[in-house]
Coordinates of C-alpha atoms in Angstrom, one line a residue:
X1 CA -8.2 29.6 0.5
X2 CA -8.2 27.0 -2.3
X3 CA -5.3 24.6 -2.2
X4 CA -2.6 25.2 -4.9
X5 CA -1.0 22.2 -6.4
X6 CA 0.6 20.9 -9.6
X7 CA -0.3 18.1 -11.9
X8 CA 0.5 16.7 -15.4
X9 CA -2.7 16.8 -17.5
X10 CA -3.9 17.1 -21.1
X11 CA -5.2 20.6 -21.8
X12 CA -8.0 21.1 -24.4
X13 CA -8.5 24.7 -25.6
X14 CA -11.2 25.8 -28.1
X15 CA -12.6 29.1 -29.4
X16 CA -14.7 30.3 -32.3
X17 CA -13.3 31.7 -35.6
X18 CA -14.6 35.1 -36.5
X19 CA -16.8 35.3 -33.4
X20 CA -16.8 39.1 -33.4
X21 CA -18.1 39.1 -37.0
X22 CA -20.8 36.6 -36.1
X23 CA -21.9 38.7 -33.1
X24 CA -22.0 41.9 -35.2
X25 CA -24.3 40.2 -37.8
X26 CA -26.7 38.5 -35.3
X27 CA -26.0 38.8 -31.5
X28 CA -29.0 36.7 -30.3
X29 CA -28.6 34.0 -33.0
X30 CA -24.9 33.7 -32.4
X31 CA -25.3 33.4 -28.7
X32 CA -27.9 30.7 -29.1
X33 CA -25.7 28.8 -31.6
X34 CA -22.7 29.2 -29.3
X35 CA -24.7 27.7 -26.4
X36 CA -25.8 24.8 -28.5
X37 CA -22.3 24.1 -29.7
X38 CA -20.9 24.3 -26.2
X39 CA -23.5 21.9 -24.9
X40 CA -22.5 19.4 -27.6
X41 CA -18.8 19.9 -26.9
X42 CA -19.3 19.6 -23.1
X43 CA -21.2 16.4 -23.6
X44 CA -18.5 14.9 -25.8
X45 CA -15.7 16.0 -23.4
X46 CA -17.5 14.3 -20.5
X47 CA -18.1 11.1 -22.5
X48 CA -14.3 10.9 -23.1
X49 CA -13.5 11.3 -19.4
X50 CA -12.7 15.0 -19.6
X51 CA -13.8 18.0 -17.5
X52 CA -14.8 21.5 -18.6
X53 CA -12.5 23.7 -16.5
X54 CA -13.7 27.2 -17.7
X55 CA -15.6 29.1 -20.3
X56 CA -15.3 32.7 -21.3
X57 CA -16.6 34.7 -24.2
X58 CA -16.4 32.2 -27.1
X59 CA -13.6 30.1 -25.5
X60 CA -13.5 26.9 -23.5
X61 CA -10.8 25.0 -21.6
X62 CA -11.0 21.4 -20.5
X63 CA -8.6 18.9 -19.1
X64 CA -8.3 15.1 -19.6
X65 CA -6.4 12.5 -17.6
X66 CA -5.9 10.6 -21.0
X67 CA -4.1 12.1 -23.9
X68 CA -5.8 9.7 -26.4
X69 CA -9.2 10.5 -25.1
X70 CA -8.6 14.2 -25.4
X71 CA -7.7 13.9 -29.1
X72 CA -10.7 11.5 -29.6
X73 CA -13.0 14.1 -28.0
X74 CA -11.6 16.8 -30.2
X75 CA -12.1 14.7 -33.4
X76 CA -15.6 13.8 -32.3
X77 CA -16.4 17.4 -31.6
X78 CA -15.2 18.7 -35.0
X79 CA -17.1 15.8 -36.7
X80 CA -20.3 16.7 -34.9
X81 CA -19.9 20.4 -35.5
X82 CA -19.1 19.8 -39.1
X83 CA -22.5 18.1 -39.5
X84 CA -24.2 20.9 -37.7
X85 CA -22.5 23.6 -39.9
X86 CA -23.3 21.7 -43.1
X87 CA -26.9 22.7 -42.7
X88 CA -26.1 26.4 -42.2
X89 CA -25.3 29.1 -44.7
X90 CA -21.6 29.7 -45.3
X91 CA -21.6 33.1 -43.5
X92 CA -23.4 31.7 -40.5
X93 CA -21.2 28.7 -39.8
X94 CA -19.7 28.5 -36.3
X95 CA -16.3 27.0 -36.7
X96 CA -14.2 26.1 -33.7
X97 CA -10.4 25.9 -33.5
X98 CA -9.0 23.4 -31.0
X99 CA -5.5 23.1 -29.5
X100 CA -4.3 20.3 -27.3
X101 CA -1.2 20.1 -25.1
X102 CA 0.2 17.7 -22.6
X103 CA 1.9 19.6 -19.8
X104 CA 2.4 20.4 -16.2
X105 CA -0.1 22.9 -14.8
X106 CA -0.9 24.7 -11.6
X107 CA -4.3 23.7 -10.1
X108 CA -6.1 26.3 -8.0
X109 CA -9.5 25.2 -6.9
X110 CA -11.3 24.1 -10.1
X111 CA -9.1 26.2 -12.4
X112 CA -5.7 25.5 -14.1
X113 CA -2.9 27.9 -15.0
X114 CA 0.7 27.9 -16.3
X115 CA 2.7 27.4 -19.5
X116 CA 0.9 24.2 -20.3
X117 CA -2.3 26.2 -20.6
X118 CA -0.6 29.0 -22.6
X119 CA 0.8 26.5 -25.0
X120 CA -2.6 24.9 -25.6
X121 CA -4.1 28.3 -26.2
X122 CA -1.3 29.1 -28.7
X123 CA -1.9 25.9 -30.5
X124 CA -5.6 26.6 -30.7
X125 CA -5.0 30.1 -32.2
X126 CA -2.8 28.5 -34.9
X127 CA -5.4 25.9 -36.0
X128 CA -7.5 26.2 -39.1
X129 CA -11.2 26.9 -38.6
X130 CA -12.8 23.5 -37.9
X131 CA -9.3 22.1 -37.3
X132 CA -7.2 20.7 -34.5
X133 CA -3.5 21.4 -33.7
X134 CA -1.6 19.4 -31.1
X135 CA 1.8 19.7 -29.5
X136 CA 4.6 17.2 -30.0
X137 CA 4.1 15.8 -26.5
X138 CA 0.5 14.9 -27.5
X139 CA 1.6 13.6 -30.9
X140 CA 4.2 11.2 -29.3
X141 CA 1.3 9.6 -27.2
X142 CA -1.4 9.3 -29.9
X143 CA 0.3 8.8 -33.3
X144 CA -0.3 5.1 -33.3
X145 CA -3.5 5.1 -31.2
X146 CA -6.0 7.4 -33.0
X147 CA -7.3 6.8 -36.5
X148 CA -6.4 10.2 -38.0
X149 CA -3.5 11.7 -40.0
X150 CA -1.0 14.2 -38.9
X151 CA 0.9 17.0 -40.6
X152 CA 4.0 18.6 -39.1
X153 CA 3.6 22.4 -38.9
X154 CA 6.9 23.3 -37.4
X155 CA 7.7 25.1 -34.1
X156 CA 5.3 27.7 -32.6
X157 CA 6.7 30.4 -30.5
X158 CA 5.0 30.8 -27.1
X159 CA 5.4 33.6 -24.6
X160 CA 7.7 32.6 -21.6
X161 CA 8.7 29.4 -23.5
X162 CA 12.3 29.7 -24.6
X163 CA 12.2 27.3 -27.6
X164 CA 9.5 26.8 -30.2
X165 CA 6.9 24.1 -29.5
X166 CA 6.7 21.6 -32.4
X167 CA 3.2 21.2 -33.5
X168 CA 1.0 19.0 -35.7
X169 CA -2.3 19.5 -37.5
X170 CA -4.7 16.6 -37.1
X171 CA -6.2 15.5 -40.4
X172 CA -9.6 14.0 -40.0
X173 CA -11.1 11.6 -42.6
X174 CA -11.0 13.0 -46.2
X175 CA -11.1 16.6 -45.0
X176 CA -14.8 17.0 -45.7
X177 CA -15.3 18.0 -42.0
X178 CA -12.9 20.8 -42.2
X179 CA -13.4 24.4 -43.1
X180 CA -14.6 25.3 -46.7
X181 CA -11.8 25.3 -49.2
X182 CA -11.4 29.1 -49.3
X183 CA -10.9 29.2 -45.6
X184 CA -8.6 26.2 -45.5
X185 CA -6.3 27.7 -48.1
X186 CA -6.0 30.8 -45.9
X187 CA -5.8 29.0 -42.6
X188 CA -4.2 25.6 -43.2
X189 CA -1.0 27.0 -41.7
X190 CA -0.7 28.9 -38.5
X191 CA -2.5 32.3 -38.6
X192 CA -0.3 34.9 -40.3
X193 CA -1.2 37.5 -37.6
X194 CA 0.3 35.2 -35.1
X195 CA 3.2 33.5 -36.9
X196 CA 4.6 36.0 -39.5
X197 CA 5.6 38.3 -36.7
X198 CA 6.7 35.7 -34.3
X199 CA 8.1 32.8 -36.4
X200 CA 8.8 33.6 -40.0
X201 CA 10.8 36.7 -39.2
X202 CA 14.4 35.7 -38.7
X203 CA 15.7 35.9 -35.2
X204 CA 18.3 38.6 -34.4
X205 CA 21.0 35.9 -34.0
X206 CA 20.1 34.4 -37.4
X207 CA 20.3 37.8 -39.1
X208 CA 23.7 38.4 -37.6
X209 CA 25.0 35.0 -38.8
X210 CA 23.8 35.6 -42.4
X211 CA 25.4 39.1 -42.3
X212 CA 28.7 37.6 -41.1
X213 CA 28.7 34.8 -43.7
X214 CA 27.8 37.4 -46.4
X215 CA 30.7 39.6 -45.4
X216 CA 33.1 36.7 -45.4
X217 CA 32.0 35.6 -48.8
X218 CA 32.4 39.1 -50.2
X219 CA 35.9 39.4 -48.7
X220 CA 36.9 36.0 -50.2
X221 CA 35.6 37.0 -53.6
X222 CA 37.4 40.4 -53.4
X223 CA 40.7 38.7 -52.4
X224 CA 40.3 36.3 -55.3
X225 CA 39.6 39.1 -57.8
X226 CA 42.4 41.4 -56.5
X227 CA 45.0 38.6 -56.7
X228 CA 43.6 37.1 -59.9
X229 CA 45.8 34.5 -61.5
X230 CA 43.2 32.9 -63.8
X231 CA 41.5 30.7 -61.2
X232 CA 38.3 31.5 -59.4
X233 CA 39.2 29.6 -56.2
X234 CA 36.8 31.5 -54.0
X235 CA 33.9 29.5 -55.5
X236 CA 34.5 26.6 -53.1
X237 CA 34.6 28.5 -49.8
X238 CA 31.6 30.6 -51.0
X239 CA 29.7 27.4 -51.7
X240 CA 30.5 26.1 -48.3
X241 CA 29.3 29.3 -46.7
X242 CA 26.1 29.1 -48.7
X243 CA 25.4 25.6 -47.4
X244 CA 26.1 26.7 -43.8
X245 CA 23.7 29.7 -44.3
X246 CA 21.1 27.4 -45.7
X247 CA 21.4 24.9 -42.9
X248 CA 21.2 27.8 -40.4
X249 CA 18.1 29.0 -42.0
X250 CA 16.6 25.5 -42.0
X251 CA 17.0 25.3 -38.2
X252 CA 14.5 28.1 -37.6
X253 CA 12.1 27.7 -40.6
X254 CA 8.6 26.2 -40.2
X255 CA 7.6 25.8 -43.9
X256 CA 9.1 22.4 -44.5
X257 CA 10.1 19.3 -42.6
X258 CA 13.6 20.3 -41.4
X259 CA 15.2 16.9 -41.8
X260 CA 13.9 16.7 -45.4
X261 CA 15.1 20.2 -46.1
X262 CA 18.5 19.5 -44.7
X263 CA 18.9 16.5 -47.0
X264 CA 17.9 18.6 -50.0
X265 CA 20.4 21.4 -49.0
X266 CA 23.2 18.8 -48.8
X267 CA 22.2 17.4 -52.2
X268 CA 22.4 20.9 -53.8
X269 CA 25.8 21.4 -52.2
X270 CA 27.0 18.1 -53.8
X271 CA 25.7 19.2 -57.2
X272 CA 27.5 22.6 -56.8
X273 CA 30.8 20.8 -56.1
X274 CA 30.3 18.6 -59.2
X275 CA 29.6 21.7 -61.4
X276 CA 32.5 23.6 -60.0
X277 CA 34.9 20.7 -60.7
X278 CA 33.3 19.7 -64.0
X279 CA 35.3 17.3 -66.1
X280 CA 32.6 16.1 -68.4
X281 CA 31.0 13.6 -65.9
X282 CA 28.0 14.2 -63.6
X283 CA 29.2 12.0 -60.7
X284 CA 26.9 13.8 -58.3
X285 CA 24.0 11.8 -59.6
X286 CA 24.8 8.8 -57.4
X287 CA 25.0 10.6 -54.0
X288 CA 22.0 12.7 -55.0
X289 CA 20.1 9.6 -55.9
X290 CA 20.9 8.1 -52.5
X291 CA 19.7 11.2 -50.8
X292 CA 16.6 11.2 -52.9
X293 CA 15.9 7.6 -51.8
X294 CA 16.2 8.7 -48.2
X295 CA 13.9 11.7 -48.8
X296 CA 11.4 9.4 -50.4
X297 CA 11.4 6.9 -47.6
X298 CA 11.2 9.6 -44.9
X299 CA 8.3 11.3 -46.7
X300 CA 6.4 8.1 -47.2
X301 CA 6.8 7.1 -43.5
X302 CA 5.7 10.5 -42.2
X303 CA 2.6 10.4 -44.3

């Protein structure tokens, strides 16, 4: 019996985009290309101190003792494969997606298992063809140590993991090594088949909150109208409820940076108060200008 133990490691997961289509078009040629790409990937993984753990179908799992070297291996892999694909016709390119996660895994013989591996596979599935997606645990270790850019993608939902896993796309060079523009536009964000059903759809608790806030707003407006004395006082509590609903939505959305979006929601709330209490002066310009400065600083720092 192989000894079972646990360890903290960096998991590197890769597979081929549209592998089934490529096999349907040319089985022998696709298998030969896959073998060539895997050999190049294995060589780069080993050169960065990693170990290929397993291969299956079009997939590959490796682990690294160093988080930085895992990301460097992924960047080198995508750069080398980009050069290889540049010499091939568009419909014959073999584009890999790579996901990297730092997590605790179960080691059994030469294989690894557990949530750390599942998260890496989920990150890989959300990557653009020819792209790399990393978890926040990886980002925290490499953001100032690897000469690449990062784009926050938001939380990814993973089976058996209660909270979403914050993820980042790795931006290599000027983007020339990424997928063709038509593919990037469709895949620059996590794959719709994986994320629309699991992330963009409001959670049941979120839907209930929005429903409750909507009912409260409707009741307040009804009371105001039924007891009308020439003043629409319900506008203020309704505005507050709208801000609460927007902030609740922001907590679960993955389209924008949540801190930037929260500042924008607060700014819109201040503008609403100004308009509802209008006395000929747009005083909200000053707090909104301050928030805009904070937004600009945060945006420039995250870039």
